[in-house]
Amino acid sequence: MSAVPAIAAFDLATWSTATLDRVESALSAWVAPDTADDDGHEAPAALREAMRYAVLDGGKRLRPLLVLAGRAAVAGAEPEGMARALDDAALRAACAVELIHAYSLVHDDMPCMDNDVLRRGKPTVHVRFGEAQALLAGDALQALAFELLTAEQATAPAGVQARLCRLLARAAGCEGMAGGQAIDLASIGRALSEEQLRDMHRLKTGALLQGSVMMGAACCDPESSCSTQALQSLSAYGAALGLAFQVVDDILDVTADSATLGKTAGKDAAQDKPTYVSVLGLARSQAYAQELLGQALEALAGAGLADTRALRALADMVVNRST
Amino acid sequence: MSAVPAIAAFDLATWSTATLDRVESALSAWVAPDTADDDGHEAPAALREAMRYAVLDGGKRLRPLLVLAGRAAVAGAEPEGMARALDDAALRAACAVELIHAYSLVHDDMPCMDNDVLRRGKPTVHVRFGEAQALLAGDALQALAFELLTAEQATAPAGVQARLCRLLARAAGCEGMAGGQAIDLASIGRALSEEQLRDMHRLKTGALLQGSVMMGAACCDPESSCSTQALQSLSAYGAALGLAFQVVDDILDVTADSATLGKTAGKDAAQDKPTYVSVLGLARSQAYAQELLGQALEALAGAGLADTRALRALADMVVNRST
């Protein structure tokens, strides 16, 4: 930590707590429990219950924090009304990316995928609500993510809204998260090179983490939009952070226990999945995670960004976390 | 037909053939078979193959036709560049809505839902590619729909792009298609009133059909945007058409055979699902479908719309089809 003095000057816990208060309130309001619609007809209450179960009261919310830290990195001297609209867009983006993450966990846990029964210390959605409802809840959460970004109440310029949809769709789709999961599926029981492993994780978890940073960065004033250099710096930061997250995940899968993780530990090895630990060994994986942290911090230096303290602290947290 | 002279003056087959040529080409290009990405890394080819299998070479493409007929109904004397951009947006919207429809069929056919093995005369996606790949293909198709609407190559004003995303997300999500499927799930083996049945279908199939019309109508010049009255007329048309589609579907499920339908006939009764035929009887269902056709056509009359011939012909086709 001593090599990174800026981190010491920033209290991540205080910032995270305040930030997540807003995110949790917004998620609870936007993934609403009931829904007398315009015509007063009965709403599919069971589906909404499954959606709320999947989203609320769980998770570290890393992706929303990255979105809002990304917004802080580009926030400038915007006119007050514009600043409010962009802050609203960033909050919507933070929730949207969490809905995508939540839906991916619901589908990933299903019997035809990882067949996991425990998530964040609770029964998984299909265990609690049945497979069909879990499938639909995941589908509906993905749609809701895009609805949040473009809701009639959204006040950001339409160009910002459209860019947020584009970034989220790319990060979630076949050249992002879903594509990475498909490669993962095909890799079980196969020996992967380090490069193939990196490609898989770059899509499977990296795309959405990097996308979170870039969505935050997209919440900037169209009149004085972010410099290309600043966006490239944030993109490099996001790529390094996304990879570091996965390397550390693989490390924790062998070094932590299920109670600490809140999910089944050791399942990668049990399922014969290639991981950084299986390819590089534990010590080299740990060194690689620190190297990626260095790359992420370096990318932020001197890029003409506004306030990168939260991004720096989050990178440190991702690499040095214990759960 | 004699009471509706405008339909006779319009050759639906010629219009559909020309329109679907554009849609099929666009779908084939946008659901691309391979994808050397920016960095030249290996793409998840198996996932893309499953996505293409789910989307290409099949289906009546009713939803894309409704989008493009909706666009025709609002197209005005736009400047040439704007007209081209809005036509491009309508083509993107037509493909996006078909991707949503295709994904819903993939997930709906899975063992935990309808467990269907035959679709459009071919093995369903999970039969052909496995359940996990089918789940991911559906998820990736939904993301791709929103990516198409907001791609960097999209030339329509950002406000049009954002509105298209909002309409599609609402039509697909928990207050639309996915919500309707959840109600459907809960209704198996239960007696439903006609009103409950209507509520279910209004969401399950009606929302996306009505949404298709409204997405077409959203492709209009922001400078001279559609009148509220015109949009209300199109919304009423879409609601009547969406309901008529389902009533006719229920009728065909008991009057047609599997070979004609290209899917398993009689499965509603076999699964003890409530249908219009089971609630109203066959004769009253047929009369109701004709009544809804009348409502759809009436909604289009005198609403200050540009060219409603395709919309009128499509309504006639939906109600009087034999497959």
XYZ file of C-alpha atoms in Angstrom:
646
model
C 0.000 0.000 0.000
C 2.864 2.389 0.742
C 3.717 2.692 -2.944
C 0.259 4.083 -3.640
C -0.171 7.134 -1.414
C -3.346 8.372 -3.143
C -5.221 5.368 -1.836
C -4.393 6.168 1.767
C -5.956 9.597 1.372
C -9.281 8.173 0.283
C -11.631 6.282 2.569
C -13.082 3.577 0.369
C -15.364 2.233 3.100
C -17.050 5.603 3.629
C -17.417 6.242 -0.083
C -18.714 2.698 -0.742
C -21.260 2.858 2.047
C -22.689 6.159 0.886
C -22.641 5.077 -2.755
C -24.236 1.694 -2.116
C -27.014 3.271 -0.048
C -28.114 5.037 -3.230
C -27.668 1.930 -5.363
C -29.625 -0.355 -3.015
C -32.499 2.136 -2.724
C -32.619 2.541 -6.480
C -32.523 -1.207 -7.117
C -35.305 -1.814 -4.630
C -37.443 0.882 -6.232
C -36.750 -0.158 -9.823
C -37.110 -3.900 -9.315
C -40.493 -3.159 -7.815
C -42.450 -5.729 -5.793
C -45.818 -4.895 -7.230
C -47.048 -3.305 -10.287
C -50.654 -2.457 -10.759
C -50.107 -1.514 -14.389
C -51.750 1.359 -16.243
C -54.925 -0.627 -16.750
C -55.048 -2.025 -13.213
C -54.577 -5.613 -14.395
C -52.972 -8.297 -12.272
C -49.190 -8.286 -12.485
C -47.019 -11.420 -12.517
C -46.188 -11.178 -8.813
C -44.303 -14.476 -8.614
C -41.920 -13.381 -11.357
C -41.209 -10.093 -9.614
C -40.584 -11.896 -6.363
C -37.989 -14.107 -8.061
C -36.376 -11.043 -9.680
C -36.115 -9.244 -6.353
C -34.731 -12.343 -4.665
C -32.034 -12.536 -7.326
C -31.034 -8.896 -7.055
C -31.636 -7.499 -3.589
C -29.745 -7.974 -0.377
C -26.656 -9.650 -1.687
C -23.361 -9.256 -3.431
C -20.463 -6.877 -3.183
C -21.907 -4.605 -5.880
C -18.474 -4.203 -7.432
C -19.903 -3.354 -10.849
C -22.136 -0.491 -9.651
C -19.194 0.889 -7.675
C -17.051 0.808 -10.825
C -19.732 2.640 -12.800
C -19.988 5.398 -10.218
C -16.208 5.589 -9.802
C -15.956 5.851 -13.609
C -18.446 8.732 -13.550
C -16.359 10.471 -10.850
C -13.316 10.149 -13.090
C -14.950 12.140 -15.902
C -17.203 14.531 -13.967
C -16.220 18.076 -14.802
C -17.516 21.581 -14.406
C -20.889 20.736 -15.915
C -23.860 23.089 -15.647
C -25.930 22.064 -12.617
C -28.855 20.605 -14.543
C -26.551 18.594 -16.777
C -24.549 17.304 -13.801
C -27.777 16.103 -12.163
C -28.902 14.371 -15.367
C -25.524 12.664 -15.774
C -25.484 11.564 -12.128
C -28.944 10.079 -12.684
C -27.682 8.295 -15.806
C -24.736 6.893 -13.849
C -27.051 5.589 -11.119
C -29.254 3.970 -13.767
C -26.167 2.489 -15.407
C -24.923 1.188 -12.043
C -28.228 -0.588 -11.447
C -28.503 -1.823 -15.034
C -25.098 -3.471 -14.947
C -25.955 -5.121 -11.625
C -29.178 -6.492 -13.136
C -27.149 -8.028 -15.960
C -24.728 -9.508 -13.440
C -27.618 -10.846 -11.335
C -29.362 -12.440 -14.315
C -26.116 -14.125 -15.382
C -25.756 -15.682 -11.929
C -29.350 -16.954 -11.988
C -28.855 -18.644 -15.349
C -25.323 -19.809 -14.525
C -26.536 -21.575 -11.380
C -29.212 -23.576 -13.236
C -28.903 -27.364 -13.496
C -28.003 -27.286 -17.195
C -25.077 -24.954 -16.418
C -23.182 -25.088 -13.095
C -26.014 -26.734 -11.136
C -25.238 -24.747 -8.004
C -27.608 -24.752 -5.039
C -25.975 -22.078 -2.877
C -25.330 -18.416 -3.739
C -24.450 -15.674 -1.261
C -25.329 -18.157 1.474
C -28.894 -18.595 0.215
C -30.602 -21.205 -1.974
C -30.168 -20.293 -5.639
C -33.155 -18.901 -7.542
C -34.106 -22.139 -9.292
C -33.938 -24.031 -5.991
C -36.235 -21.492 -4.365
C -38.641 -20.745 -7.250
C -38.237 -23.589 -9.749
C -36.271 -23.740 -12.978
C -38.883 -22.209 -15.262
C -39.346 -19.163 -13.032
C -35.563 -18.795 -12.721
C -35.180 -18.831 -16.490
C -37.880 -16.167 -16.898
C -36.566 -14.050 -14.018
C -33.141 -13.933 -15.663
C -34.664 -13.014 -19.003
C -36.793 -10.283 -17.450
C -33.834 -8.854 -15.506
C -31.884 -8.437 -18.731
C -34.772 -6.570 -20.344
C -35.202 -4.410 -17.246
C -31.558 -3.342 -17.456
C -32.140 -1.742 -20.843
C -35.456 -0.298 -19.714
C -33.747 1.496 -16.798
C -31.230 3.104 -19.145
C -33.926 4.520 -21.403
C -36.894 5.054 -19.073
C -39.128 8.044 -19.687
C -37.924 9.429 -16.356
C -34.279 9.352 -17.506
C -33.062 12.908 -17.926
C -29.661 12.452 -19.555
C -29.218 13.452 -23.201
C -30.501 10.729 -25.551
C -26.988 10.304 -26.941
C -25.758 9.291 -23.487
C -28.665 6.853 -23.087
C -28.006 5.233 -26.460
C -24.268 4.934 -25.735
C -24.997 3.284 -22.382
C -27.238 0.725 -24.110
C -24.545 0.021 -26.698
C -21.827 -0.482 -24.079
C -24.016 -2.708 -21.915
C -25.293 -4.800 -24.822
C -21.770 -5.407 -26.123
C -20.432 -6.274 -22.673
C -23.289 -8.713 -22.015
C -23.622 -10.401 -25.392
C -21.880 -12.934 -27.582
C -18.678 -10.894 -27.777
C -18.803 -10.323 -24.039
C -20.151 -12.186 -21.047
C -22.370 -14.720 -22.836
C -19.575 -15.488 -25.307
C -17.148 -16.065 -22.456
C -19.566 -18.430 -20.787
C -19.863 -20.391 -24.028
C -16.062 -20.721 -24.218
C -16.046 -21.752 -20.568
C -18.638 -24.422 -21.350
C -16.488 -25.804 -24.145
C -13.329 -25.766 -22.016
C -14.379 -28.101 -19.207
C -11.948 -30.996 -19.037
C -9.688 -29.479 -21.730
C -6.181 -28.170 -21.186
C -6.055 -24.435 -22.002
C -2.984 -22.324 -22.631
C -2.608 -19.175 -20.562
C -3.621 -17.152 -23.610
C -6.806 -19.167 -24.151
C -7.630 -18.830 -20.472
C -7.100 -15.071 -20.694
C -9.351 -14.846 -23.768
C -12.092 -16.732 -21.970
C -11.992 -14.557 -18.870
C -11.591 -11.352 -20.847
C -15.089 -12.100 -22.143
C -16.700 -13.995 -19.289
C -16.049 -11.581 -16.432
C -13.717 -8.939 -17.852
C -16.113 -7.502 -20.422
C -18.766 -6.534 -17.888
C -16.248 -5.144 -15.383
C -14.527 -3.081 -18.065
C -17.957 -2.171 -19.442
C -18.937 -0.864 -16.008
C -16.019 1.572 -15.994
C -16.766 2.665 -19.553
C -20.463 3.168 -18.808
C -19.500 5.462 -15.967
C -17.188 7.294 -18.344
C -20.019 7.590 -20.886
C -21.904 9.746 -18.386
C -20.156 12.913 -19.437
C -21.323 16.173 -20.944
C -21.730 15.763 -24.739
C -20.617 19.394 -25.088
C -17.270 18.727 -23.455
C -16.998 14.992 -23.855
C -14.129 12.972 -22.502
C -10.880 13.040 -24.434
C -9.956 9.958 -26.443
C -6.856 9.634 -24.308
C -8.876 9.617 -21.102
C -11.228 6.949 -22.463
C -8.278 4.804 -23.550
C -6.783 5.084 -20.075
C -10.055 4.020 -18.481
C -10.374 1.167 -20.940
C -6.882 -0.086 -20.077
C -7.672 0.240 -16.380
C -10.873 -1.756 -16.874
C -9.131 -4.495 -18.839
C -6.424 -4.966 -16.180
C -8.939 -4.845 -13.355
C -11.253 -7.333 -15.076
C -8.461 -9.842 -15.513
C -7.159 -9.295 -11.982
C -10.647 -9.971 -10.626
C -10.702 -13.389 -12.268
C -7.170 -14.329 -11.248
C -8.040 -13.517 -7.636
C -11.321 -15.435 -7.963
C -9.368 -18.492 -9.038
C -6.941 -18.026 -6.147
C -9.767 -17.700 -3.600
C -11.457 -20.799 -4.990
C -8.540 -22.836 -3.648
C -7.501 -20.766 -0.601
C -10.870 -19.815 0.972
C -13.684 -21.982 2.339
C -17.366 -22.010 1.354
C -18.543 -20.220 4.499
C -16.224 -17.266 3.827
C -17.068 -17.117 0.120
C -20.835 -17.596 0.588
C -20.716 -20.015 -2.320
C -19.297 -23.453 -2.970
C -15.486 -23.320 -2.785
C -13.265 -25.672 -4.725
C -15.879 -26.183 -7.413
C -13.569 -25.299 -10.307
C -11.252 -28.180 -9.459
C -14.214 -30.468 -8.759
C -15.616 -29.663 -12.211
C -12.187 -29.999 -13.822
C -12.304 -26.400 -15.055
C -9.048 -24.759 -16.091
C -8.122 -21.845 -13.800
C -5.158 -19.524 -13.353
C -4.067 -21.630 -10.404
C -4.207 -24.838 -12.465
C -2.305 -23.213 -15.343
C 0.189 -20.949 -13.511
C 0.283 -22.416 -10.019
C -0.672 -20.505 -6.850
C 2.459 -18.407 -6.322
C 2.659 -17.173 -9.909
C -1.069 -16.439 -9.907
C -0.634 -14.265 -6.806
C 2.283 -12.427 -8.397
C 0.289 -11.958 -11.601
C -2.608 -10.403 -9.664
C -0.237 -7.836 -8.142
C 1.249 -7.134 -11.567
C -2.231 -6.464 -12.975
C -2.951 -4.119 -10.051
C 0.142 -2.166 -11.015
C -1.031 -1.991 -14.633
C -4.462 -0.763 -13.604
C -3.046 2.014 -11.409
C -0.502 3.020 -14.006
C -3.212 3.358 -16.646
C -4.914 6.017 -14.520
C -1.822 8.148 -14.049
C -1.578 11.292 -16.094
C -4.615 10.727 -18.275
C -6.299 14.046 -17.628
C -9.013 12.441 -15.525
C -10.921 14.277 -12.812
C -11.026 12.145 -9.668
C -9.540 8.655 -9.862
C -9.350 7.947 -6.130
C -12.324 5.575 -6.086
C -11.068 3.701 -9.136
C -7.643 3.293 -7.539
C -9.078 2.109 -4.246
C -11.400 -0.344 -5.982
C -8.515 -1.885 -7.924
C -6.619 -2.349 -4.679
C -9.691 -3.882 -3.045
C -10.291 -6.305 -5.930
C -6.767 -7.652 -5.821
C -6.300 -7.748 -2.061
C -9.779 -8.977 -1.046
C -10.267 -12.169 0.951
C -13.782 -13.058 -0.271
C -62.805 -8.849 -47.921
C -65.334 -6.867 -49.945
C -65.945 -4.503 -47.040
C -62.266 -3.549 -46.999
C -61.436 -2.280 -50.493
C -58.058 -0.788 -49.528
C -56.680 -4.266 -48.947
C -57.587 -5.409 -52.433
C -55.536 -2.546 -53.881
C -52.405 -3.656 -52.042
C -50.447 -6.777 -52.891
C -49.293 -8.091 -49.546
C -47.322 -10.958 -51.078
C -45.207 -8.633 -53.239
C -44.627 -6.192 -50.384
C -43.795 -8.985 -47.934
C -41.352 -10.664 -50.300
C -39.454 -7.455 -50.987
C -39.502 -6.456 -47.324
C -38.398 -9.845 -46.026
C -35.521 -9.978 -48.516
C -34.095 -6.961 -46.705
C -34.846 -8.386 -43.268
C -33.302 -11.803 -43.981
C -30.131 -10.239 -45.427
C -29.818 -7.947 -42.454
C -30.386 -10.746 -39.937
C -27.806 -12.928 -41.629
C -25.260 -10.086 -41.601
C -25.955 -8.983 -38.039
C -26.111 -12.449 -36.481
C -22.722 -13.067 -38.039
C -21.239 -16.563 -38.332
C -17.750 -15.545 -37.380
C -16.206 -12.716 -35.624
C -12.515 -12.230 -35.550
C -12.786 -9.478 -32.957
C -10.729 -6.304 -32.809
C -7.819 -8.122 -31.233
C -8.034 -11.162 -33.502
C -8.909 -13.512 -30.649
C -10.913 -16.669 -31.110
C -14.640 -16.052 -31.068
C -17.184 -18.380 -29.456
C -18.107 -20.044 -32.751
C -20.425 -22.646 -31.250
C -22.529 -19.970 -29.586
C -22.862 -18.031 -32.833
C -23.854 -21.176 -34.654
C -26.650 -21.795 -32.139
C -27.768 -18.158 -32.442
C -27.921 -18.368 -36.226
C -29.760 -21.675 -36.073
C -32.356 -20.086 -33.806
C -32.883 -17.029 -35.998
C -32.245 -17.762 -39.657
C -34.309 -19.608 -42.209
C -37.514 -19.899 -40.307
C -40.676 -18.238 -39.164
C -43.226 -15.976 -40.748
C -41.390 -12.835 -39.603
C -44.686 -11.243 -38.632
C -43.030 -8.926 -36.120
C -40.484 -7.445 -38.551
C -43.293 -6.927 -41.066
C -45.306 -5.080 -38.427
C -42.327 -2.839 -37.608
C -41.809 -1.909 -41.241
C -45.537 -1.476 -41.848
C -45.612 0.784 -38.781
C -42.774 2.843 -40.227
C -44.702 3.154 -43.512
C -47.676 4.463 -41.561
C -45.692 7.400 -40.167
C -43.224 8.102 -42.988
C -43.694 11.645 -44.181
C -41.956 14.229 -46.297
C -38.659 13.853 -44.440
C -35.413 15.301 -45.808
C -33.636 12.560 -47.756
C -30.837 11.949 -45.244
C -33.305 11.755 -42.383
C -35.569 9.381 -44.305
C -32.613 7.062 -44.945
C -31.602 7.155 -41.287
C -35.147 6.384 -40.146
C -35.475 3.541 -42.668
C -32.228 2.132 -41.287
C -33.580 2.450 -37.746
C -36.764 0.628 -38.792
C -34.747 -2.215 -40.329
C -32.683 -2.461 -37.138
C -35.872 -2.444 -35.077
C -37.398 -5.142 -37.314
C -34.382 -7.379 -36.750
C -34.147 -6.562 -33.041
C -37.736 -7.549 -32.381
C -37.229 -10.794 -34.297
C -34.165 -11.565 -32.172
C -36.273 -11.114 -29.042
C -38.964 -13.363 -30.491
C -36.359 -15.976 -31.471
C -34.736 -15.975 -28.030
C -38.130 -16.400 -26.367
C -38.813 -19.478 -28.497
C -35.418 -20.986 -27.636
C -36.003 -20.582 -23.907
C -39.688 -21.520 -24.137
C -38.842 -24.822 -25.828
C -36.397 -25.881 -23.094
C -37.178 -28.876 -20.895
C -37.929 -26.745 -17.832
C -40.551 -24.809 -19.827
C -42.576 -26.423 -22.638
C -40.062 -29.207 -23.337
C -40.680 -29.076 -27.071
C -38.452 -30.955 -29.504
C -39.816 -29.628 -32.808
C -39.935 -26.013 -34.016
C -40.548 -24.898 -37.600
C -40.105 -28.537 -38.596
C -36.570 -28.730 -37.155
C -35.140 -29.975 -33.863
C -35.312 -27.246 -31.247
C -32.089 -25.471 -30.261
C -31.504 -27.398 -27.030
C -32.056 -30.694 -28.835
C -29.517 -29.701 -31.461
C -26.906 -27.880 -29.317
C -27.583 -28.917 -25.729
C -29.418 -27.079 -22.963
C -26.549 -24.937 -21.735
C -25.767 -23.610 -25.207
C -29.489 -22.963 -25.808
C -29.718 -20.965 -22.591
C -26.687 -18.864 -23.555
C -27.819 -18.435 -27.157
C -31.131 -17.021 -25.960
C -29.376 -14.689 -23.536
C -26.959 -13.482 -26.220
C -29.776 -12.921 -28.734
C -31.528 -10.625 -26.276
C -28.353 -8.582 -25.791
C -27.762 -8.454 -29.543
C -31.231 -6.980 -30.065
C -30.311 -3.925 -28.011
C -26.882 -3.734 -29.617
C -28.444 -3.538 -33.088
C -30.636 -0.624 -32.042
C -27.699 1.414 -30.766
C -24.771 0.243 -32.915
C -22.149 2.779 -33.882
C -23.269 2.341 -37.489
C -26.855 3.371 -36.603
C -27.573 6.746 -38.168
C -30.938 7.654 -36.665
C -31.103 10.468 -34.109
C -30.104 9.239 -30.632
C -33.598 10.087 -29.373
C -35.078 7.581 -31.814
C -32.536 4.935 -30.760
C -33.272 5.426 -27.067
C -37.039 5.300 -27.678
C -36.660 2.043 -29.623
C -34.725 0.509 -26.722
C -37.370 1.623 -24.254
C -40.238 0.196 -26.318
C -38.442 -3.102 -26.893
C -37.354 -3.509 -23.281
C -40.867 -2.874 -21.993
C -42.437 -5.230 -24.523
C -39.963 -8.008 -23.680
C -39.735 -7.689 -19.906
C -41.720 -8.438 -16.787
C -44.610 -6.208 -17.815
C -44.544 -7.702 -21.285
C -43.574 -11.017 -22.797
C -41.644 -12.502 -19.860
C -44.421 -11.480 -17.469
C -47.002 -13.133 -19.682
C -44.992 -16.332 -19.754
C -44.836 -16.304 -15.964
C -48.633 -15.976 -15.764
C -48.923 -18.760 -18.323
C -46.693 -20.937 -16.155
C -48.903 -20.342 -13.140
C -52.107 -21.010 -15.084
C -51.495 -24.595 -16.225
C -54.300 -26.787 -14.934
C -56.237 -23.791 -13.547
C -59.560 -22.547 -14.844
C -59.169 -18.963 -16.101
C -61.905 -16.462 -16.808
C -61.952 -14.849 -20.229
C -60.547 -11.678 -18.663
C -57.642 -13.519 -17.006
C -56.921 -15.271 -20.282
C -56.923 -11.923 -22.094
C -54.556 -10.415 -19.507
C -52.136 -13.306 -19.936
C -52.067 -13.096 -23.723
C -51.961 -9.307 -23.746
C -48.540 -9.699 -22.109
C -47.304 -13.016 -23.470
C -47.732 -12.399 -27.188
C -49.640 -9.122 -27.465
C -46.983 -6.883 -25.945
C -44.302 -7.740 -28.506
C -46.720 -7.559 -31.468
C -48.055 -4.192 -30.329
C -44.487 -3.160 -29.513
C -43.460 -3.997 -33.077
C -46.028 -1.574 -34.476
C -45.014 1.123 -31.997
C -41.322 0.662 -32.758
C -42.063 1.230 -36.424
C -44.029 4.324 -35.452
C -41.086 5.536 -33.336
C -39.027 5.784 -36.538
C -40.299 9.239 -37.371
C -38.672 12.599 -37.758
C -38.190 14.217 -34.322
C -38.801 17.592 -35.996
C -42.260 16.586 -37.157
C -42.993 13.713 -34.845
C -46.145 11.674 -35.035
C -49.288 13.188 -33.562
C -50.531 11.766 -30.267
C -53.736 10.792 -32.030
C -51.857 8.816 -34.658
C -49.833 6.989 -32.010
C -52.994 6.151 -30.071
C -54.568 4.752 -33.225
C -51.529 2.578 -33.889
C -51.500 1.436 -30.276
C -55.182 0.401 -30.498
C -54.466 -1.384 -33.786
C -51.543 -3.237 -32.189
C -53.583 -4.272 -29.152
C -56.408 -5.699 -31.271
C -53.997 -7.417 -33.641
C -51.978 -8.923 -30.786
C -55.065 -10.420 -29.188
C -56.408 -11.645 -32.532
C -53.103 -13.396 -33.187
C -53.450 -15.419 -30.002
C -57.116 -16.264 -30.510
C -56.271 -17.587 -33.975
C -53.279 -19.479 -32.570
C -55.584 -21.220 -30.123
C -58.030 -22.030 -32.936
C -55.277 -23.467 -35.148
C -53.978 -25.574 -32.260
C -57.201 -27.605 -32.445
C -58.052 -27.315 -36.181
C -54.643 -27.782 -37.876
C -52.206 -30.679 -37.801
C -48.523 -30.693 -36.794
C -47.231 -30.976 -40.372
C -49.098 -27.837 -41.439
C -48.108 -25.883 -38.338
C -44.468 -27.034 -38.325
C -44.821 -27.542 -34.574
C -46.659 -29.904 -32.283
C -50.430 -29.377 -32.671
C -52.875 -30.047 -29.877
C -50.261 -29.423 -27.218
C -52.313 -26.841 -25.313
C -55.039 -29.384 -24.608
C -52.450 -32.080 -23.889
C -50.805 -29.779 -21.314
C -54.176 -28.752 -19.898
C -53.506 -25.100 -20.729
C -56.477 -22.749 -20.843
C -57.086 -21.374 -24.360
C -59.724 -19.266 -26.080
C -61.194 -22.435 -27.528
C -61.425 -24.063 -24.092
C -62.970 -20.939 -22.555
C -65.210 -19.662 -25.385
C -65.645 -22.720 -27.611
C -64.558 -22.906 -31.262
C -67.389 -20.993 -32.935
C -67.306 -18.064 -30.525
C -63.512 -17.936 -30.782
C -63.759 -17.662 -34.565
C -66.348 -14.905 -34.304
C -64.183 -13.100 -31.742
C -61.181 -13.181 -34.086
C -63.232 -11.513 -36.828
C -64.486 -8.930 -34.338
C -60.909 -8.091 -33.374
C -59.970 -7.732 -37.054
C -62.746 -5.199 -37.386
C -61.430 -3.297 -34.348
C -57.891 -3.263 -35.745
C -59.005 -1.894 -39.113
C -61.301 0.651 -37.521
C -58.454 1.961 -35.364
C -56.497 2.860 -38.494
C -59.305 4.797 -40.149
C -59.041 8.550 -40.091
C -56.013 8.823 -37.804
C -53.936 11.063 -40.063
C -51.540 8.234 -40.887
C -49.494 8.089 -44.060
C -49.804 4.646 -45.609
C -51.743 2.018 -43.657
C -52.152 -0.520 -46.465
C -49.528 -2.931 -45.145
C -50.907 -2.719 -41.611
C -54.419 -3.449 -42.883
C -53.283 -6.368 -45.016
C -51.238 -7.830 -42.152
C -54.237 -7.721 -39.816
C -56.299 -9.554 -42.407
C -53.523 -12.112 -42.857
C -53.136 -12.710 -39.110
C -56.826 -13.449 -38.644
C -57.447 -15.436 -41.819
C -54.199 -17.485 -41.895
C -54.237 -21.259 -41.916
C -50.824 -21.838 -40.266
